[in-house]
Coordinates of C-alpha atoms and ligand atoms in Angstrom, one line a residue:
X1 CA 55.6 1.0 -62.4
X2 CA 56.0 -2.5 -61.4
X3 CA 53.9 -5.2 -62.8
X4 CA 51.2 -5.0 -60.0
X5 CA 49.6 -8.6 -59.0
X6 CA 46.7 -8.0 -56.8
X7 CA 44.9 -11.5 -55.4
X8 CA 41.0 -10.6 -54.3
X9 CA 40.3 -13.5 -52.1
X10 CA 36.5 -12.2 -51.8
X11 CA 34.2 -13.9 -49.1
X12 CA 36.9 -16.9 -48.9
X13 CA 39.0 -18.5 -46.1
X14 CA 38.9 -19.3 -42.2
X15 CA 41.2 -17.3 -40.4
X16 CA 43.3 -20.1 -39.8
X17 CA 43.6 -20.6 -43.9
X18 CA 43.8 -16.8 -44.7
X19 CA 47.1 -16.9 -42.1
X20 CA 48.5 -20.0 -44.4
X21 CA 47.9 -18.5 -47.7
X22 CA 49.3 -14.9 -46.4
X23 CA 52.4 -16.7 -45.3
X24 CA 52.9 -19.2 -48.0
X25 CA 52.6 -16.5 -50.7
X26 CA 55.0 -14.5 -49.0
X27 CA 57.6 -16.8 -49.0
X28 CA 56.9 -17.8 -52.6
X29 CA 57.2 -14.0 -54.4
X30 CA 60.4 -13.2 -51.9
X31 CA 62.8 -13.5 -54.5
X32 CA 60.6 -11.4 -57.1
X33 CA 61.8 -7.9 -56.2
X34 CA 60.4 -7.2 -60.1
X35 CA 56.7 -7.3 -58.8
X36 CA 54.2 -5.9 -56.7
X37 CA 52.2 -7.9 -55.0
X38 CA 48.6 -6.8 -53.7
X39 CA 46.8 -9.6 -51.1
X40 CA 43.3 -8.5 -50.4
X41 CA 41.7 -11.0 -47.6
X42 CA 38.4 -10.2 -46.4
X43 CA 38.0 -7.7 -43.6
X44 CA 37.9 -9.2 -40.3
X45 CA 41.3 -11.5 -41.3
X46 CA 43.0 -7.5 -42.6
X47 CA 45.0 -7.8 -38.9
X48 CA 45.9 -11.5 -39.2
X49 CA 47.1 -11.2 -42.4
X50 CA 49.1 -7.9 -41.8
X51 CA 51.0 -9.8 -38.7
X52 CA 51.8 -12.4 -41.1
X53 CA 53.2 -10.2 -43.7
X54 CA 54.7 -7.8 -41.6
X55 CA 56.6 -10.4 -39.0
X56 CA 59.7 -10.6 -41.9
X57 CA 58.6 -8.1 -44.3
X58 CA 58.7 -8.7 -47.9
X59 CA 59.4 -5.7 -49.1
X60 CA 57.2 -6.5 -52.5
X61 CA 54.7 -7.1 -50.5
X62 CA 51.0 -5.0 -49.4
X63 CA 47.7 -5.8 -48.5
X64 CA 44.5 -4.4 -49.9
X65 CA 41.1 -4.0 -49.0
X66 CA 38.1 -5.6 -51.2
X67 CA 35.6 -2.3 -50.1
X68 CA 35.2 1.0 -48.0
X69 CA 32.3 2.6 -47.5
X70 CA 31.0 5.5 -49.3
X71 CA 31.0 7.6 -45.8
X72 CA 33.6 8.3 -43.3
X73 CA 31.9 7.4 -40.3
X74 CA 28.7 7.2 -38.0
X75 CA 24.7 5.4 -38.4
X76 CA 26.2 2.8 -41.0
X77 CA 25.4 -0.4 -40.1
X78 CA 28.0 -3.0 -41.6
X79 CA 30.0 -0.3 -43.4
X80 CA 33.6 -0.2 -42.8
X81 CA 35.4 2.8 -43.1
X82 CA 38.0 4.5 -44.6
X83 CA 39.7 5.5 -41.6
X84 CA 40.0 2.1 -39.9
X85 CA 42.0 0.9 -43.1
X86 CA 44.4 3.4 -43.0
X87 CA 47.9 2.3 -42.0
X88 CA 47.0 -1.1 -42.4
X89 CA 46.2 -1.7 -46.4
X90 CA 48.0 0.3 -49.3
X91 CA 45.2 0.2 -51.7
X92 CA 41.9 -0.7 -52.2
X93 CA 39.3 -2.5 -54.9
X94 CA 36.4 -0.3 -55.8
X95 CA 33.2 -1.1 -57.8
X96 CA 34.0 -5.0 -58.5
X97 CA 31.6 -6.0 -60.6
X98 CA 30.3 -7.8 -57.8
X99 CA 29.7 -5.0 -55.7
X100 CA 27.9 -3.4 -58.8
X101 CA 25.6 -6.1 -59.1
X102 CA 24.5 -7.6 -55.5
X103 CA 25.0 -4.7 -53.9
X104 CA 23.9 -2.1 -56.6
X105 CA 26.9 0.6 -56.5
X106 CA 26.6 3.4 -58.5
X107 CA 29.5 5.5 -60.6
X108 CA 28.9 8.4 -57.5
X109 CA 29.0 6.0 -54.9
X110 CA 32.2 4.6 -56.6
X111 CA 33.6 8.5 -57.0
X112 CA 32.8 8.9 -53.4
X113 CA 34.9 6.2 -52.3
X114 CA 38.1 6.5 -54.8
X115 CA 38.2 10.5 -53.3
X116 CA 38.4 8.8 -49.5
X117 CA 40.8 6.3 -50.3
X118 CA 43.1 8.8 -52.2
X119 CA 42.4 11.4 -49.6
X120 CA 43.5 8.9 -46.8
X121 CA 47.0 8.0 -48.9
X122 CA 45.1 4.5 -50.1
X123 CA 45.1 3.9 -54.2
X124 CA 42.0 2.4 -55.6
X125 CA 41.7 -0.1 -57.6
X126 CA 38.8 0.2 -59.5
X127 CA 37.1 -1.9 -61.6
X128 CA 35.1 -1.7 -65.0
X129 CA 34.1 -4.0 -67.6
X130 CA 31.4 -5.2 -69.6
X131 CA 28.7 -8.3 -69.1
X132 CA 28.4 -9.6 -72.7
X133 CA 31.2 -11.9 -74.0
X134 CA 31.9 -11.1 -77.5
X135 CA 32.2 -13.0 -81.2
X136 CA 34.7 -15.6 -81.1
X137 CA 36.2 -13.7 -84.0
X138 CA 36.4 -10.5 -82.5
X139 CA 38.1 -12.3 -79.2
X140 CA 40.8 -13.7 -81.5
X141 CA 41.3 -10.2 -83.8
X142 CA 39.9 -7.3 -82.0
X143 CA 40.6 -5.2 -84.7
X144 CA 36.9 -4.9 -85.6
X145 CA 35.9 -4.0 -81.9
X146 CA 33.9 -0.6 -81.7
X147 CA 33.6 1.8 -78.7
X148 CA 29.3 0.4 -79.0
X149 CA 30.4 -2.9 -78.2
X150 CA 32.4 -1.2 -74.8
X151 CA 29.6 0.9 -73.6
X152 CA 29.6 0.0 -70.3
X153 CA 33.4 0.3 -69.4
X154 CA 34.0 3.1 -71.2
X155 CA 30.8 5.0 -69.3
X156 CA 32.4 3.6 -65.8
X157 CA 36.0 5.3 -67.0
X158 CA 33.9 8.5 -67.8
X159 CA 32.0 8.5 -64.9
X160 CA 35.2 8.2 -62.9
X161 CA 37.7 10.5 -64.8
X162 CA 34.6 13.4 -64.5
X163 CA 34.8 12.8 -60.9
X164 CA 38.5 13.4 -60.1
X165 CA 40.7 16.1 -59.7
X166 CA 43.5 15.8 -62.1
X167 CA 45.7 15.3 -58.7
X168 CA 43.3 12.7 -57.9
X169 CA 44.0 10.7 -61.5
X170 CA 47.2 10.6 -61.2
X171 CA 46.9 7.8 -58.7
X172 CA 43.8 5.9 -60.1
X173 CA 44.1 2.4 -61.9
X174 CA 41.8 0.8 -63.6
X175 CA 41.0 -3.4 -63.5
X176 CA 39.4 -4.0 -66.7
X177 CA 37.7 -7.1 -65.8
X178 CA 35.3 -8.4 -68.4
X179 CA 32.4 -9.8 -66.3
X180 CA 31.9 -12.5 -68.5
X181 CA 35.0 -14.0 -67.9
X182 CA 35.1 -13.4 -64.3
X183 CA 34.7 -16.9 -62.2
X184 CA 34.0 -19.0 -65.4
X185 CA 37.4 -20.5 -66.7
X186 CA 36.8 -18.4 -69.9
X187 CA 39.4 -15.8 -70.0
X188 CA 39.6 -12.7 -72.1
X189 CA 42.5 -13.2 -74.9
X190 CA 45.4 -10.8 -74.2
X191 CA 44.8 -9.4 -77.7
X192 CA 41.3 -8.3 -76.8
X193 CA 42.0 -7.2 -73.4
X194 CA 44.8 -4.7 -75.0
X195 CA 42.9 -3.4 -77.5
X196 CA 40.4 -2.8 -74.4
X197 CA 42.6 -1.2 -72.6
X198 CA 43.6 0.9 -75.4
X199 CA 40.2 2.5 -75.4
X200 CA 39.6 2.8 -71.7
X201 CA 43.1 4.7 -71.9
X202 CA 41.8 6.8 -74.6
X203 CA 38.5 7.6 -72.8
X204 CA 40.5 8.7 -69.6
X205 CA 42.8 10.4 -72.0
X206 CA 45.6 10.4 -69.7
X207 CA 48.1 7.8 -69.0
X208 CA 46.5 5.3 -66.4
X209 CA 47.9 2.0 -64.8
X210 CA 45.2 -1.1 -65.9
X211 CA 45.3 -4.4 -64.6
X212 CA 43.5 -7.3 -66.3
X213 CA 41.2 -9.7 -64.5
X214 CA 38.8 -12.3 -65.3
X215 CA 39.9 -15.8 -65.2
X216 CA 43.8 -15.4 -64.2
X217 CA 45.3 -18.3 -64.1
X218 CA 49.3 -19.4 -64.2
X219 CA 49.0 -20.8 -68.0
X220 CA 47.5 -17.9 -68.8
X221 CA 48.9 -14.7 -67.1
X222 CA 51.7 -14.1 -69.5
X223 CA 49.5 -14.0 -72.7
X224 CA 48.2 -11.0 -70.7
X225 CA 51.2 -9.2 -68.7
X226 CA 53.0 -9.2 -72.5
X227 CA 50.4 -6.9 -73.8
X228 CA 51.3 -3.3 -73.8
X229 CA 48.2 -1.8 -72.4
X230 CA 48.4 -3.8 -69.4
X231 CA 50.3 -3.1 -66.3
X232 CA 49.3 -6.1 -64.4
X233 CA 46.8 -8.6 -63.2
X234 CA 43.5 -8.6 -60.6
X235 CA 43.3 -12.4 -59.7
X236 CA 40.0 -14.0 -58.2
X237 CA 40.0 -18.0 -58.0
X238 CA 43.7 -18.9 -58.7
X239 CA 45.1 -15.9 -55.8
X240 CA 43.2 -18.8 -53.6
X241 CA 45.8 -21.2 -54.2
X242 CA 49.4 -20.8 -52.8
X243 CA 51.9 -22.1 -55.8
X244 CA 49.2 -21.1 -58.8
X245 CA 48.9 -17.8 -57.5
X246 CA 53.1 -17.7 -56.5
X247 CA 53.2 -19.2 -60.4
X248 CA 51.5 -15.8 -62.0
X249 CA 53.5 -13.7 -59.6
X250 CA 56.4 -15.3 -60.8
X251 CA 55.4 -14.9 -64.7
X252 CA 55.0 -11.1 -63.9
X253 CA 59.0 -11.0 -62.3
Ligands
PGA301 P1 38.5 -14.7 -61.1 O1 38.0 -13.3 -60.4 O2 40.0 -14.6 -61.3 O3 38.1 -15.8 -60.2 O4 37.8 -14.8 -62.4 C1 38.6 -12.1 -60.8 C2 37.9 -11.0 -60.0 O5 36.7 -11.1 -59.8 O6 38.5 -10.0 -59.6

């Protein structure tokens, strides 16, 4: 696989600026056949931002969605579903911490909506991690980290890999995105986020493609896409900003 560099713009941008950044990105990560690159707008700009992209195709190039609903159609107010995404994104986020917390998803909801996605040819995305930051000391040289300290994500991995079908694994990955570092300039270290990893991949105890996020930025994606546990990068804030988020793109090629 292909270092994957997936930009969640959340509830940002006007139309006019989502069109910009869609374009300007493109152009930028042209000439990086060596990665993947995932642009998930919010959904009412999903069309705008697929004629952008798809007026000279980049070929490295896919959008994502940020959500689907838990059901495939009907009395939902709000929802969107499944079915209107597909054709139009190639994957999709699932259980952001965000959507955990305002909008209290659980582990089922979040099973119900990676078996849509899969069963509609969409990959998920999904995302675990836990809320406390830990030791300084244990940040720097995670060797002392202990599957208590990781409750939460490993649960979420559990929760997930009981769900699936092993058809249905074999096209899940995992964001680990330590919630304390998400939005606060206080990244993970790549040492910590491996070691992480390790453990989420021994908890699914099957081979599974996971992304970092939390706190991305160009000076620091390397320290993170070097690690061998880590297939690639789920970017918040910086995916906002044409050349930063070209710059990480560009670290991953
Ligand atoms: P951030 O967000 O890069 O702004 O920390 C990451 C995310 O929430 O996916």
């Amino acid at each position: 696989m292909r270092p994957l560099i997936v930009g969640n713009w959340k509830m940002n941008t006007t139309l006019t600026e989502a069109a910009i950044l869609a374009s300007g990105v493109k152009e930028g990560i042209v000439s990086f056949p060596g990665v993947e690159v995932v642009l998930c707008p919010p959904f009412p700009w999903l069309t705008a931002v697929a004629d952008a992209v798809h007026r000279r195709p980049a070929p490295n190039l896919s959008l994502g969605a940020q959500n689907i609903s838990w059901q495939i159609e009907g009395a939902y107010t709000g929802e969107v579903s499944v079915k209107m995404l597909q054709g139009l994104v190639g994957y999709v986020i699932i259980g952001h911490s965000e959507r955990r917390h305002y909008f209290h998803e659980t582990d089922d909801e979040i099973v119900k909506k990676v078996k849509l996605a899969l069963a509609h040819g969409i990959r998920p995305i999904v995302c675990v991690g836990e809320l406390k930051k830990p030791a300084a000391a244990i940040l720097a040289d995670p060797t002392e980290l202990t599957a208590s300290q990781l409750r939460k994500p490993l649960a979420e991995v559990e929760a997930l890999v009981d769900g699936l079908t092993s058809a249905e694994r074999r096209q899940l990955i995992v964001a680990y995105e330590p919630v304390w570092a998400i939005g606060t300039a206080e990244a993970a270290t790549g040492y910590y986020a491996n070691a992480v990893a390790e453990m989420l991949q021994e908890e699914a105890g099957f081979e599974l493609p996971i992304l970092y996020g939390g706190s991305v930025k160009a000076g620091n994606a390397r320290e993170f896409l070097h690690q061998s546990n880590i297939s690639g990068l789920l970017v918040g804030g910086a995916s906002l900003k044409i050349s930063e988020f070209v710059k990480i793109c560009q670290a991953a090629a």
